mmCIF file with all atom_site columns, C-alpha atoms in Angstrom:
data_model
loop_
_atom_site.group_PDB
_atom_site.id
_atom_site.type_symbol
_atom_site.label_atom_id
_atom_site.label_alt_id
_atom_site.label_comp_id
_atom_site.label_asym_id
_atom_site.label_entity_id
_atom_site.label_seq_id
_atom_site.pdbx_PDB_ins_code
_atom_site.Cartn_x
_atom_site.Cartn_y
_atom_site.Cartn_z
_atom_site.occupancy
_atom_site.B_iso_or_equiv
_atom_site.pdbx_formal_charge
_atom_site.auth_seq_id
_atom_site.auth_comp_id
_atom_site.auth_asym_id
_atom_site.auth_atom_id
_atom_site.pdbx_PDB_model_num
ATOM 1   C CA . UNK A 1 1   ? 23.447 -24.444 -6.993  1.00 0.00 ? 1152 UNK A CA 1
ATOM 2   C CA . UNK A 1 2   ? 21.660 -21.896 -9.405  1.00 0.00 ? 1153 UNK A CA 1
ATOM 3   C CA . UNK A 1 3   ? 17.794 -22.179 -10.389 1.00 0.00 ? 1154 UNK A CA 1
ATOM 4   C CA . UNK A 1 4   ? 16.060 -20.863 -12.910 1.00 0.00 ? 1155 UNK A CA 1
ATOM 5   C CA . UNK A 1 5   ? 12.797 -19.673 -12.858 1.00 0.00 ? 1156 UNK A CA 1
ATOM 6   C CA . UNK A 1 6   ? 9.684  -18.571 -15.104 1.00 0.00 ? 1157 UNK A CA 1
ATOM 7   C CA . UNK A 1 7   ? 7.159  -18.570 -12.177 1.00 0.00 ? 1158 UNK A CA 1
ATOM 8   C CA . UNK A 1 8   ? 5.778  -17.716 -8.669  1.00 0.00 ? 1159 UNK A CA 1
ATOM 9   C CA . UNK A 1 9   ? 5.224  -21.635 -7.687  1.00 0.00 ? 1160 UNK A CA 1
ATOM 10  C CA . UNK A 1 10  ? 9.058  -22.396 -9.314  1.00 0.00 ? 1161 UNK A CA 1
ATOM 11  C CA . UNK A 1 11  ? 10.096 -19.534 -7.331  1.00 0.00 ? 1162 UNK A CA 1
ATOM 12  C CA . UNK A 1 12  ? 8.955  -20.591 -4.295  1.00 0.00 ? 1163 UNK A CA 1
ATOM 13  C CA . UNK A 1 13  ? 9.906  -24.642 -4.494  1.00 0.00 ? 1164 UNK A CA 1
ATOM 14  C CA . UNK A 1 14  ? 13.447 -22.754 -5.408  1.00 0.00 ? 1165 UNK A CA 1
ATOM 15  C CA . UNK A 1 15  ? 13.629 -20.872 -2.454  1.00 0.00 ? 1166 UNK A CA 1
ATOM 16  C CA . UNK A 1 16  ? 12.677 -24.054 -0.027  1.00 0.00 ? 1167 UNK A CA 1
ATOM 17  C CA . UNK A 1 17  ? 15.387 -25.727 -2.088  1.00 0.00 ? 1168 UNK A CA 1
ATOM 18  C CA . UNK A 1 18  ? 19.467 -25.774 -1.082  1.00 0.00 ? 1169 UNK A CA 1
ATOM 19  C CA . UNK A 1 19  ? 19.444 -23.251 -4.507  1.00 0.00 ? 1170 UNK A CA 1
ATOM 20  C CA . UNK A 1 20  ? 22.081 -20.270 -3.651  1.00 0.00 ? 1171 UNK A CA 1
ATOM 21  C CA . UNK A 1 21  ? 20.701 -18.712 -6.816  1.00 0.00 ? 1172 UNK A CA 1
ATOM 22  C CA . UNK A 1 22  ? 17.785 -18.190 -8.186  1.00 0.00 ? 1173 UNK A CA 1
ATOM 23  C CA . UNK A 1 23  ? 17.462 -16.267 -11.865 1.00 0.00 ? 1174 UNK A CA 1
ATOM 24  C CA . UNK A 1 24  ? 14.315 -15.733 -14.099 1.00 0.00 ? 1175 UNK A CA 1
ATOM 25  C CA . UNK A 1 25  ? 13.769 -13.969 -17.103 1.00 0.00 ? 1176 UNK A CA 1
ATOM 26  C CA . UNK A 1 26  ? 10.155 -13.556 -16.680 1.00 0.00 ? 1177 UNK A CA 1
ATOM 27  C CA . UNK A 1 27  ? 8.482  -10.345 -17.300 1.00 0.00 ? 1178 UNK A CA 1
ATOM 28  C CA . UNK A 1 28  ? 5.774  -10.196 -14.445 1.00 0.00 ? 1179 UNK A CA 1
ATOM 29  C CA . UNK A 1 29  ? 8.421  -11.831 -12.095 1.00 0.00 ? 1180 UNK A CA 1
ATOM 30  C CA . UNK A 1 30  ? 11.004 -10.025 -12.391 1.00 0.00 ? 1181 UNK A CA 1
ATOM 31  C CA . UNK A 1 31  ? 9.092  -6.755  -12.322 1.00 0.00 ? 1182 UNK A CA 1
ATOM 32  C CA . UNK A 1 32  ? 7.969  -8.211  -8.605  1.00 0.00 ? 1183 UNK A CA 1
ATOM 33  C CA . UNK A 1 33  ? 11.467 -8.868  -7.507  1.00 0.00 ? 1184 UNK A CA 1
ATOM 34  C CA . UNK A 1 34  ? 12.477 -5.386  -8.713  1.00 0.00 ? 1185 UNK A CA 1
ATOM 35  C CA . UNK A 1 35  ? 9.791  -4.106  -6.585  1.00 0.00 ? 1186 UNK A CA 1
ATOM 36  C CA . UNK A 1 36  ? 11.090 -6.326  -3.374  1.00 0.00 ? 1187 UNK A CA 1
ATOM 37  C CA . UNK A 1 37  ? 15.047 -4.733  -4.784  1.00 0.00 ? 1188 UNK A CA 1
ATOM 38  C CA . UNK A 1 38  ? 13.657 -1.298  -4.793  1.00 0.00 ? 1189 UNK A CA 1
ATOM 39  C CA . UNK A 1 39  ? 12.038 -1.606  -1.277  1.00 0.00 ? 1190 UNK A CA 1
ATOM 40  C CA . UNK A 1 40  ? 15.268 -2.322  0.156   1.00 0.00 ? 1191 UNK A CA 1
ATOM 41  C CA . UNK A 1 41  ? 16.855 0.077   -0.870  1.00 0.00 ? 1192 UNK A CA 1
ATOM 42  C CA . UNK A 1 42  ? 15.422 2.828   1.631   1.00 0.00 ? 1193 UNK A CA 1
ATOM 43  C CA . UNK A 1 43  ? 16.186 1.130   4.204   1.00 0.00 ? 1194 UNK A CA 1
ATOM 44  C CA . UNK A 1 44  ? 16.041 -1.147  7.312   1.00 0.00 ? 1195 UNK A CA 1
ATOM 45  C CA . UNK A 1 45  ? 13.227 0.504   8.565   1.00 0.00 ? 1196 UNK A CA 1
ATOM 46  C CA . UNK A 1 46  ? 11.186 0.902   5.597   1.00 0.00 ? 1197 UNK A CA 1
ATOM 47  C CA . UNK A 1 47  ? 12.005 -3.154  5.202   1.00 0.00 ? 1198 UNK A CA 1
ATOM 48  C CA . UNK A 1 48  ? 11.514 -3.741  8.525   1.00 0.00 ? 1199 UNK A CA 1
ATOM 49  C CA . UNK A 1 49  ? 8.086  -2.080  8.169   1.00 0.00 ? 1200 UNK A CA 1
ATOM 50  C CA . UNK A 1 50  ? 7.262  -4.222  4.850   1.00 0.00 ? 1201 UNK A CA 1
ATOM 51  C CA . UNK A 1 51  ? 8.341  -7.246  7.208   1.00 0.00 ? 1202 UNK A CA 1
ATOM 52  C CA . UNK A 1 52  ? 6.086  -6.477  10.014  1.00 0.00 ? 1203 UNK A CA 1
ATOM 53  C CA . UNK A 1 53  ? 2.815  -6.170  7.757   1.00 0.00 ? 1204 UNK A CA 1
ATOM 54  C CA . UNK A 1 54  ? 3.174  -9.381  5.866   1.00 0.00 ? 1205 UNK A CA 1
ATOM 55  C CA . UNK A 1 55  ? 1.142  -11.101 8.208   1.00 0.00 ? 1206 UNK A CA 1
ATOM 56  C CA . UNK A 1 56  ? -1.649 -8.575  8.239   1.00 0.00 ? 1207 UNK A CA 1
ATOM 57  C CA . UNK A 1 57  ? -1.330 -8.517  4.216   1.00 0.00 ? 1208 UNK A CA 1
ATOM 58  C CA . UNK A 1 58  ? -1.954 -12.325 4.331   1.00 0.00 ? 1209 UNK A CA 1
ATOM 59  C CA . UNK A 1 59  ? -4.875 -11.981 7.021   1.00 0.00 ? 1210 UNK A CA 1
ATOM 60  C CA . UNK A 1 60  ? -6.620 -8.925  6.291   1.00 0.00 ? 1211 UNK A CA 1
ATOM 61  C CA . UNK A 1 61  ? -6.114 -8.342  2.307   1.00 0.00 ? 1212 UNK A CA 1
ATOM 62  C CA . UNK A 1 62  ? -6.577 -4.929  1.960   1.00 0.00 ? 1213 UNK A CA 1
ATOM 63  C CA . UNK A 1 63  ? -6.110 -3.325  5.663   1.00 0.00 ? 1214 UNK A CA 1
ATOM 64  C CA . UNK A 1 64  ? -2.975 -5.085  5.185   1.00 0.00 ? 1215 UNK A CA 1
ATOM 65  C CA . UNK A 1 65  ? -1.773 -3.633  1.701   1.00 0.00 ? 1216 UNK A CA 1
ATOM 66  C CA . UNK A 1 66  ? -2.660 0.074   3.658   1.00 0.00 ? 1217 UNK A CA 1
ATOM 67  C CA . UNK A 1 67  ? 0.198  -0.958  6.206   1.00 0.00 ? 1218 UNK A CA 1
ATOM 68  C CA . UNK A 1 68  ? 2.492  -1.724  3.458   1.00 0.00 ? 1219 UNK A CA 1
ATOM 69  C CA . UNK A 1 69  ? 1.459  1.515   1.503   1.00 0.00 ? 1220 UNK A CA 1
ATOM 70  C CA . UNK A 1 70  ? 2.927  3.090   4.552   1.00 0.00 ? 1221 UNK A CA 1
ATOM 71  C CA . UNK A 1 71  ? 6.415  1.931   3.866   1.00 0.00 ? 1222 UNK A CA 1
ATOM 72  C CA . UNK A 1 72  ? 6.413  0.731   0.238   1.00 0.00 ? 1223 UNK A CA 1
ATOM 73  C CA . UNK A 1 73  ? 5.079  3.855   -1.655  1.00 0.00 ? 1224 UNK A CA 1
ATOM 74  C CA . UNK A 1 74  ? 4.600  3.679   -5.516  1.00 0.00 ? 1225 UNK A CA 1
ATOM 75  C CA . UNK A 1 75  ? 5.357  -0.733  -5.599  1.00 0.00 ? 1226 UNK A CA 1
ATOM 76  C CA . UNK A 1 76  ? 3.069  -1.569  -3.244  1.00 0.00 ? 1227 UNK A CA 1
ATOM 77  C CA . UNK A 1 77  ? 0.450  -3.199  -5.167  1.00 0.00 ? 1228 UNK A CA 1
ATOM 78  C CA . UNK A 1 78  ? 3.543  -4.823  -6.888  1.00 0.00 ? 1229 UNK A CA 1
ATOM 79  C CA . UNK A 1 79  ? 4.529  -6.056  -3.631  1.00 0.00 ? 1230 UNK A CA 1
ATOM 80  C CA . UNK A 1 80  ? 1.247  -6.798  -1.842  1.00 0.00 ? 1231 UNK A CA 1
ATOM 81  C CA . UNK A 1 81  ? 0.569  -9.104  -5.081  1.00 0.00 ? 1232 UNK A CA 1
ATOM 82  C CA . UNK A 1 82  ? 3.808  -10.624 -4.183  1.00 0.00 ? 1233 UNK A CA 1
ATOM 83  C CA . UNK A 1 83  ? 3.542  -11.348 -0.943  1.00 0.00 ? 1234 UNK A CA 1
ATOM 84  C CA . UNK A 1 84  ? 0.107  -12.748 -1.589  1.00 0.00 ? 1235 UNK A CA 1
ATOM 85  C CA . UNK A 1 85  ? 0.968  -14.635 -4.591  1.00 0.00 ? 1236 UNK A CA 1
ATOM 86  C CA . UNK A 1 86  ? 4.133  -16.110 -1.842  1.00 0.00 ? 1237 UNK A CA 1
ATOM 87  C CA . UNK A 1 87  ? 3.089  -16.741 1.292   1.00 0.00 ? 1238 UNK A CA 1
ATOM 88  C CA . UNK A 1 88  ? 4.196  -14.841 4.409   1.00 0.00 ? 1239 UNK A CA 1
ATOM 89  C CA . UNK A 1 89  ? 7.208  -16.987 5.040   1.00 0.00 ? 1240 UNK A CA 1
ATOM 90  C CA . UNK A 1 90  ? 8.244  -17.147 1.639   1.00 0.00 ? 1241 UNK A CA 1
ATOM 91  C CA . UNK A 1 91  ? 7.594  -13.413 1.399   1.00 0.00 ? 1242 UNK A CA 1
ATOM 92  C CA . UNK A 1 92  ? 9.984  -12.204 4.282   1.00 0.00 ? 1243 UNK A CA 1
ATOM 93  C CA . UNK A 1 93  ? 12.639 -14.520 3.163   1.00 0.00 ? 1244 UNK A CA 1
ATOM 94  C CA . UNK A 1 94  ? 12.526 -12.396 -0.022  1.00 0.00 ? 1245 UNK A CA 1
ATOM 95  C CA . UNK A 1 95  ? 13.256 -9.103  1.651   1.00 0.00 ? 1246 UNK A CA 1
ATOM 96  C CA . UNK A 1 96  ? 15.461 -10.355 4.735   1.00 0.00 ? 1247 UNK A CA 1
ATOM 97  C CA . UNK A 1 97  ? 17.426 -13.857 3.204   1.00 0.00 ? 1248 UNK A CA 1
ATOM 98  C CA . UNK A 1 98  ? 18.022 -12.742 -0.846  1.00 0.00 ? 1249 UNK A CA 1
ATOM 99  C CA . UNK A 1 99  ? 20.358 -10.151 -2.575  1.00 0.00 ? 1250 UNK A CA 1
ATOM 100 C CA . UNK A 1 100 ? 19.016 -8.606  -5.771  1.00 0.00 ? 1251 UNK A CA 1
ATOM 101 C CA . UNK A 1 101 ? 21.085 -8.317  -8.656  1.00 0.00 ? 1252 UNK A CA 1
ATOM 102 C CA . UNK A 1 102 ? 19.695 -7.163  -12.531 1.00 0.00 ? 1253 UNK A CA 1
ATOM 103 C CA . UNK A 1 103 ? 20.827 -9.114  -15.723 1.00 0.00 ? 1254 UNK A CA 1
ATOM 104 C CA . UNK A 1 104 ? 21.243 -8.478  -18.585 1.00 0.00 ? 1255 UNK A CA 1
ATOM 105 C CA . UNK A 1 105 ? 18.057 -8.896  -21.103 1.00 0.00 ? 1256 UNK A CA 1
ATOM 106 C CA . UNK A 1 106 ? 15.983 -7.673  -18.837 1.00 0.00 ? 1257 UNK A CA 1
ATOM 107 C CA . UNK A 1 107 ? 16.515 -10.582 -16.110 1.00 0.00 ? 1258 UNK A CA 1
ATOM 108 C CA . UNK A 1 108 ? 17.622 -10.616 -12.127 1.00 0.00 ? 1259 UNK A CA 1
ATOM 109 C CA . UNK A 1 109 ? 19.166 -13.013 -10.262 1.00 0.00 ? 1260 UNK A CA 1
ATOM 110 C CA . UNK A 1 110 ? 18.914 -13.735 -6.526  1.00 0.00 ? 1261 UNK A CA 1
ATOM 111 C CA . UNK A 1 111 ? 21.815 -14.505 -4.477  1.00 0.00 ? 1262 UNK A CA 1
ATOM 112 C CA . UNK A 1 112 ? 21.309 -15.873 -0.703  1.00 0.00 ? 1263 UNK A CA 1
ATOM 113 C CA . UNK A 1 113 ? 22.849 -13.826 1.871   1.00 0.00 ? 1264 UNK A CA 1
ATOM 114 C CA . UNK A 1 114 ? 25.256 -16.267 3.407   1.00 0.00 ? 1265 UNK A CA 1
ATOM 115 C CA . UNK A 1 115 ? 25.019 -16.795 7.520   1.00 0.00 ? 1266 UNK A CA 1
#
């Protein structure tokens, strides 16, 4: 089943849903998921890092965005905001359960890894 979304609290009830796609169109959204596309693309390790400091980014605020400044360069307000805006179990679903794929018009669609 494919969702569509226009914001963080659609996105989320998408991802808790059965959905096996999830597209949006939104400008501020998509420029979050782009981040979350970007950051894996250098890497388990850099992902893996990202992974392991969700919980302090949820906790501690800003100690927490320095740990993901470590791995996440140049997006990481982008992707502290996200992560925050989430919810820590939301937010590593993001980077270890979804593929990232850009659409046309500016868009990008999430595909679910399958198990």
């Amino acid at each position: 089943m494919t969702k569509e979304v226009s914001s963080i609290s659609e996105l989320k009830a998408a991802m808790k849903s059965d959905a096996n796609e999830i597209i949006t169109r939104d400008g501020d959204l998509v420029k979050k998921l782009k981040a979350v596309k970007l950051a894996k693309s250098w890497g388990p390790a850099a992902v893996g890092g990202i992974i392991a400091s969700v919980p302090l980014v949820i906790t501690t605020g800003p100690v927490g965005a320095g740990a993901v400044a470590a791995f996440a360069g140049v997006a990481t307000s982008t992707i502290v905001t996200l992560i925050v805006a989430v919810g820590g179990t939301i937010a590593i679903s993001l980077f270890s359960d979804w593929e990232y794929v850009e659409i046309g018009a500016g868009g990008i669609k999430m595909k679910r890894k399958k198990t």
